Short mmCIF file of C-alpha atoms in Angstrom, two decimals:
data_model
loop_
_atom_site.label_atom_id
_atom_site.label_comp_id
_atom_site.label_asym_id
_atom_site.label_seq_id
_atom_site.Cartn_x
_atom_site.Cartn_y
_atom_site.Cartn_z
CA UNK A 37 -21.83 -6.35 8.77
CA UNK A 38 -22.69 -4.09 5.85
CA UNK A 39 -19.71 -4.43 3.56
CA UNK A 40 -20.53 -6.64 0.54
CA UNK A 41 -18.33 -9.51 -0.51
CA UNK A 42 -17.31 -10.12 -4.19
CA UNK A 43 -17.03 -13.52 -5.81
CA UNK A 44 -14.82 -14.87 -8.49
CA UNK A 45 -17.25 -13.65 -11.23
CA UNK A 46 -17.29 -10.09 -9.82
CA UNK A 47 -20.82 -10.28 -8.42
CA UNK A 48 -21.39 -8.84 -4.97
CA UNK A 49 -23.14 -10.56 -2.08
CA UNK A 50 -24.56 -8.86 0.94
CA UNK A 51 -23.57 -10.55 4.22
CA UNK A 52 -26.26 -11.78 6.67
CA UNK A 53 -24.09 -11.22 9.68
CA UNK A 54 -21.11 -12.47 11.65
CA UNK A 55 -20.44 -15.37 13.94
CA UNK A 56 -17.43 -16.31 16.08
CA UNK A 57 -16.47 -19.98 16.01
CA UNK A 58 -13.60 -22.08 17.36
CA UNK A 59 -11.46 -23.79 14.81
CA UNK A 60 -9.56 -27.07 15.54
CA UNK A 61 -6.81 -27.55 12.96
CA UNK A 62 -4.96 -30.83 12.76
CA UNK A 63 -5.15 -34.18 14.62
CA UNK A 64 -4.05 -34.87 18.26
CA UNK A 65 -1.45 -34.45 19.51
CA UNK A 66 -0.51 -32.08 16.69
CA UNK A 67 -3.63 -29.85 16.95
CA UNK A 68 -4.12 -26.13 17.46
CA UNK A 69 -7.31 -24.32 18.41
CA UNK A 70 -8.10 -20.77 17.59
CA UNK A 71 -11.21 -18.46 17.56
CA UNK A 72 -12.13 -16.75 14.38
CA UNK A 73 -14.79 -14.31 13.26
CA UNK A 74 -16.66 -15.65 10.20
CA UNK A 75 -18.89 -13.56 7.77
CA UNK A 76 -22.09 -15.36 6.97
CA UNK A 77 -23.55 -15.02 3.50
CA UNK A 78 -26.55 -16.59 1.75
CA UNK A 79 -24.95 -17.68 -1.55
CA UNK A 80 -24.62 -21.03 -3.41
CA UNK A 81 -21.02 -22.32 -3.00
CA UNK A 82 -19.11 -25.58 -3.04
CA UNK A 83 -17.36 -24.51 0.10
CA UNK A 84 -18.84 -24.46 3.54
CA UNK A 85 -16.09 -22.43 5.11
CA UNK A 86 -13.36 -20.19 3.72
CA UNK A 87 -10.45 -19.22 5.85
CA UNK A 88 -8.90 -15.76 5.20
CA UNK A 89 -5.43 -14.59 5.62
CA UNK A 90 -5.98 -13.21 9.23
CA UNK A 91 -7.03 -16.66 10.42
CA UNK A 92 -4.11 -18.40 8.62
CA UNK A 93 -1.83 -15.83 10.17
CA UNK A 94 -3.25 -16.61 13.59
CA UNK A 95 -2.40 -20.26 13.15
CA UNK A 96 1.00 -19.30 11.62
CA UNK A 97 0.05 -21.66 8.82
CA UNK A 98 1.89 -22.20 5.54
CA UNK A 99 -0.43 -23.21 2.66
CA UNK A 100 0.74 -25.13 -0.36
CA UNK A 101 -1.98 -25.46 -3.10
CA UNK A 102 0.25 -27.51 -5.24
CA UNK A 103 0.76 -30.20 -2.45
CA UNK A 104 -2.69 -29.68 -1.02
CA UNK A 105 -1.31 -29.23 2.49
CA UNK A 106 -1.40 -26.81 5.36
CA UNK A 107 1.43 -26.93 7.88
CA UNK A 108 1.59 -25.05 11.18
CA UNK A 109 3.80 -25.07 14.26
CA UNK A 110 2.60 -26.84 17.47
CA UNK A 111 5.21 -26.10 20.16
CA UNK A 112 8.41 -27.60 18.82
CA UNK A 113 6.74 -29.72 16.28
CA UNK A 114 4.85 -29.32 13.02
CA UNK A 115 1.17 -30.18 12.51
CA UNK A 116 -0.24 -30.97 9.01
CA UNK A 117 -3.60 -30.95 7.33
CA UNK A 118 -3.87 -32.83 4.09
CA UNK A 119 -6.27 -32.14 1.21
CA UNK A 120 -7.50 -33.97 -1.84
CA UNK A 121 -6.49 -32.45 -5.25
CA UNK A 122 -9.51 -34.00 -7.17
CA UNK A 123 -12.01 -32.80 -4.54
CA UNK A 124 -10.51 -29.22 -4.49
CA UNK A 125 -10.64 -29.06 -8.27
CA UNK A 126 -14.32 -30.29 -8.27
CA UNK A 127 -15.27 -27.73 -5.62
CA UNK A 128 -13.70 -24.91 -7.50
CA UNK A 129 -15.43 -25.83 -10.78
CA UNK A 130 -18.75 -26.15 -9.06
CA UNK A 131 -18.40 -22.84 -7.38
CA UNK A 132 -17.63 -21.01 -10.66
CA UNK A 133 -20.58 -22.72 -12.27
CA UNK A 134 -22.96 -21.74 -9.43
CA UNK A 135 -21.85 -18.08 -9.54
CA UNK A 136 -22.16 -18.10 -13.29
CA UNK A 137 -25.82 -19.31 -13.09
CA UNK A 138 -26.57 -16.78 -10.35
CA UNK A 139 -25.17 -13.93 -12.47
CA UNK A 140 -27.27 -14.98 -15.44
CA UNK A 141 -30.44 -15.09 -13.30
CA UNK A 142 -29.90 -11.74 -11.85
CA UNK A 143 -32.87 -9.47 -12.79
CA UNK A 144 -32.30 -6.47 -15.05
CA UNK A 145 -32.91 -3.15 -13.45
CA UNK A 146 -33.99 -0.19 -15.50
CA UNK A 147 -32.15 2.90 -14.75
CA UNK A 148 -33.64 6.37 -15.51
CA UNK A 149 -31.07 8.53 -17.18
CA UNK A 150 -30.51 11.94 -15.72
CA UNK A 151 -31.23 14.75 -18.18
CA UNK A 152 -30.01 17.53 -15.99
CA UNK A 153 -26.41 18.70 -16.43
CA UNK A 154 -24.08 18.34 -13.55
CA UNK A 155 -22.99 21.47 -11.91
CA UNK A 156 -19.91 23.06 -13.44
CA UNK A 157 -16.99 24.26 -11.27
CA UNK A 158 -15.55 26.56 -13.92
CA UNK A 159 -16.61 30.01 -12.79
CA UNK A 160 -16.87 32.81 -15.47
CA UNK A 161 -16.42 35.56 -12.74
CA UNK A 162 -13.11 35.17 -10.96
CA UNK A 163 -10.62 37.46 -9.28
CA UNK A 164 -6.84 37.29 -8.68
CA UNK A 165 -5.64 37.11 -5.23
CA UNK A 166 -2.09 37.38 -3.77
CA UNK A 167 -0.98 34.26 -1.82
CA UNK A 168 2.55 35.27 -0.85
CA UNK A 169 2.99 39.10 -0.53
CA UNK A 170 6.75 38.72 -0.80
CA UNK A 171 6.53 37.29 -4.30
CA UNK A 172 4.76 38.96 -7.08
CA UNK A 173 4.30 35.77 -9.08
CA UNK A 174 2.64 33.92 -6.20
CA UNK A 175 -1.01 34.55 -7.30
CA UNK A 176 -4.12 32.47 -8.05
CA UNK A 177 -7.79 32.94 -8.98
CA UNK A 178 -10.88 32.43 -6.79
CA UNK A 179 -14.63 32.74 -7.71
CA UNK A 180 -15.94 36.31 -7.43
CA UNK A 181 -19.44 35.21 -6.28
CA UNK A 182 -18.31 33.85 -3.01
CA UNK A 183 -19.84 35.14 0.28
CA UNK A 184 -17.64 37.66 2.08
CA UNK A 185 -16.89 35.37 4.90
CA UNK A 186 -16.20 32.48 2.69
CA UNK A 187 -13.83 34.59 0.51
CA UNK A 188 -11.92 35.92 3.53
CA UNK A 189 -11.57 32.47 5.02
CA UNK A 190 -10.31 31.03 1.62
CA UNK A 191 -7.82 33.74 1.15
CA UNK A 192 -6.54 33.45 4.72
CA UNK A 193 -6.10 29.63 4.27
CA UNK A 194 -4.20 30.10 1.08
CA UNK A 195 -1.85 32.75 2.52
CA UNK A 196 -1.16 30.64 5.58
CA UNK A 197 -0.19 27.69 3.49
CA UNK A 198 1.61 29.47 0.80
CA UNK A 199 4.69 27.35 1.36
CA UNK A 200 3.07 24.19 -0.14
CA UNK A 201 2.69 25.75 -3.49
CA UNK A 202 5.54 25.61 -6.13
CA UNK A 203 5.89 28.50 -8.60
CA UNK A 204 8.84 26.93 -10.52
CA UNK A 205 10.39 23.57 -11.23
CA UNK A 206 13.25 24.40 -8.87
CA UNK A 207 10.76 24.47 -5.95
CA UNK A 208 9.43 20.87 -6.30
CA UNK A 209 9.98 18.04 -3.57
CA UNK A 210 13.63 17.89 -3.91
CA UNK A 211 16.30 18.54 -6.71
CA UNK A 212 18.07 15.63 -8.28
CA UNK A 213 21.60 14.76 -6.98
CA UNK A 214 23.65 14.01 -9.95
CA UNK A 215 26.60 12.45 -7.91
CA UNK A 216 28.09 9.75 -10.14
CA UNK A 217 27.21 6.13 -9.16
CA UNK A 218 29.55 3.21 -10.21
CA UNK A 219 28.45 0.99 -13.07
CA UNK A 220 28.15 -2.59 -11.64
CA UNK A 221 28.85 -4.20 -15.05
CA UNK A 222 32.15 -2.40 -15.45
CA UNK A 223 33.14 -3.20 -11.87
CA UNK A 224 32.50 -6.85 -12.51
CA UNK A 225 34.40 -6.76 -15.80
CA UNK A 226 37.34 -5.12 -14.15
CA UNK A 227 37.92 -8.13 -11.92
CA UNK A 228 38.86 -10.27 -14.94
CA UNK A 229 42.14 -11.99 -14.29
CA UNK A 230 42.21 -11.41 -10.61
CA UNK A 231 42.77 -14.47 -8.37
CA UNK A 232 41.11 -13.00 -5.22
CA UNK A 233 38.13 -10.70 -4.88
CA UNK A 234 37.24 -8.99 -1.63
CA UNK A 235 33.71 -7.79 -1.30
CA UNK A 236 32.09 -5.69 1.50
CA UNK A 237 28.47 -6.29 2.34
CA UNK A 238 27.25 -3.08 3.90
CA UNK A 239 24.13 -4.66 5.41
CA UNK A 240 21.61 -1.96 6.31
CA UNK A 241 24.14 0.72 5.30
CA UNK A 242 21.50 3.21 4.36
CA UNK A 243 20.14 3.08 7.96
CA UNK A 244 23.56 4.46 9.20
CA UNK A 245 22.86 7.80 7.58
CA UNK A 246 20.87 10.22 9.88
CA UNK A 247 18.22 12.44 8.50
CA UNK A 248 18.06 16.13 9.53
CA UNK A 249 15.20 16.85 11.87
CA UNK A 250 13.47 19.08 9.43
CA UNK A 251 13.32 16.33 6.76
CA UNK A 252 12.21 13.41 9.06
CA UNK A 253 8.44 14.20 8.78
CA UNK A 254 8.78 14.10 4.98
CA UNK A 255 9.35 10.30 5.14
CA UNK A 256 6.47 9.63 7.34
CA UNK A 257 4.29 6.50 6.83
CA UNK A 258 0.98 5.22 8.20
CA UNK A 259 0.52 1.94 10.07
CA UNK A 260 -2.37 0.47 12.03
CA UNK A 261 -0.84 1.70 15.27
CA UNK A 262 -0.32 5.36 14.10
CA UNK A 263 1.92 7.57 12.00
CA UNK A 264 5.58 7.15 12.17
CA UNK A 265 8.71 8.64 10.37
CA UNK A 266 12.22 7.58 9.88
CA UNK A 267 15.10 9.27 11.64
CA UNK A 268 17.67 7.59 9.43
CA UNK A 269 17.77 7.43 5.53
CA UNK A 270 15.50 4.61 4.31
CA UNK A 271 15.55 2.82 0.88
CA UNK A 272 13.50 4.30 -1.89
CA UNK A 273 14.36 8.00 -1.55
CA UNK A 274 15.18 10.02 -4.68
CA UNK A 275 18.69 10.84 -3.72
CA UNK A 276 19.40 7.96 -1.33
CA UNK A 277 21.83 6.18 -3.68
CA UNK A 278 23.84 9.35 -4.43
CA UNK A 279 23.95 10.21 -0.69
CA UNK A 280 25.28 6.76 0.23
CA UNK A 281 27.72 6.64 -2.50
CA UNK A 282 29.12 10.03 -1.50
CA UNK A 283 29.47 8.77 2.03
CA UNK A 284 31.28 5.55 0.94
CA UNK A 285 33.67 7.48 -1.14
CA UNK A 286 34.39 9.76 1.66
CA UNK A 287 35.12 6.93 4.04
CA UNK A 288 37.39 4.87 1.78
CA UNK A 289 39.29 7.87 0.26
CA UNK A 290 40.35 8.91 3.81
#
């Protein structure tokens, strides 16, 4: 374990190692047992063990700091662990005091200033290269003192990926769809005096609009299991609201 941990005061602590222990939560017969991986640190603290979110999720536990309770499912029943508010407050205050004292006792380290100037990436000698031969304005500059093989490889890379560059504002991610959207406040005000109001809840309505195959990779997202993309229109896209409103108008007008 080499990743440092940071306390409430912002000071970092280097872990000693890791250890895997079994945790028994609750009292019989409402008890659950799980195994968790703990990070061991050599630091003053009022707490002996701190359970993180992965362990609480493993127990499917619900924590209430206000009620000083932890509740978790045990088959078809609910287990419970009760805490003490005064003891918790005392532990927190003592922990902050201990970290404050530790930060004050930390030795001062003298750092030698670097007198050398950092390398600059602004080249005086540069040359203009054509990225897209089909467009005269699609040019950029590269350093003239590059080696021949580096220069050729750089130009080849720029020309092969010329489609990722935008040479005007009309070529950015996508243009704004100015399809008019209804004003909710006006719609609510228009119902004044009506005896009955009929409302349609289009639950997951956005997910009924398919995306074109060429645009699906543009809405990709990364998870712990890999990279995925939507094949239907998700929430949060720039023109999702206008697209959905146009669809609804088309459906009801017909």
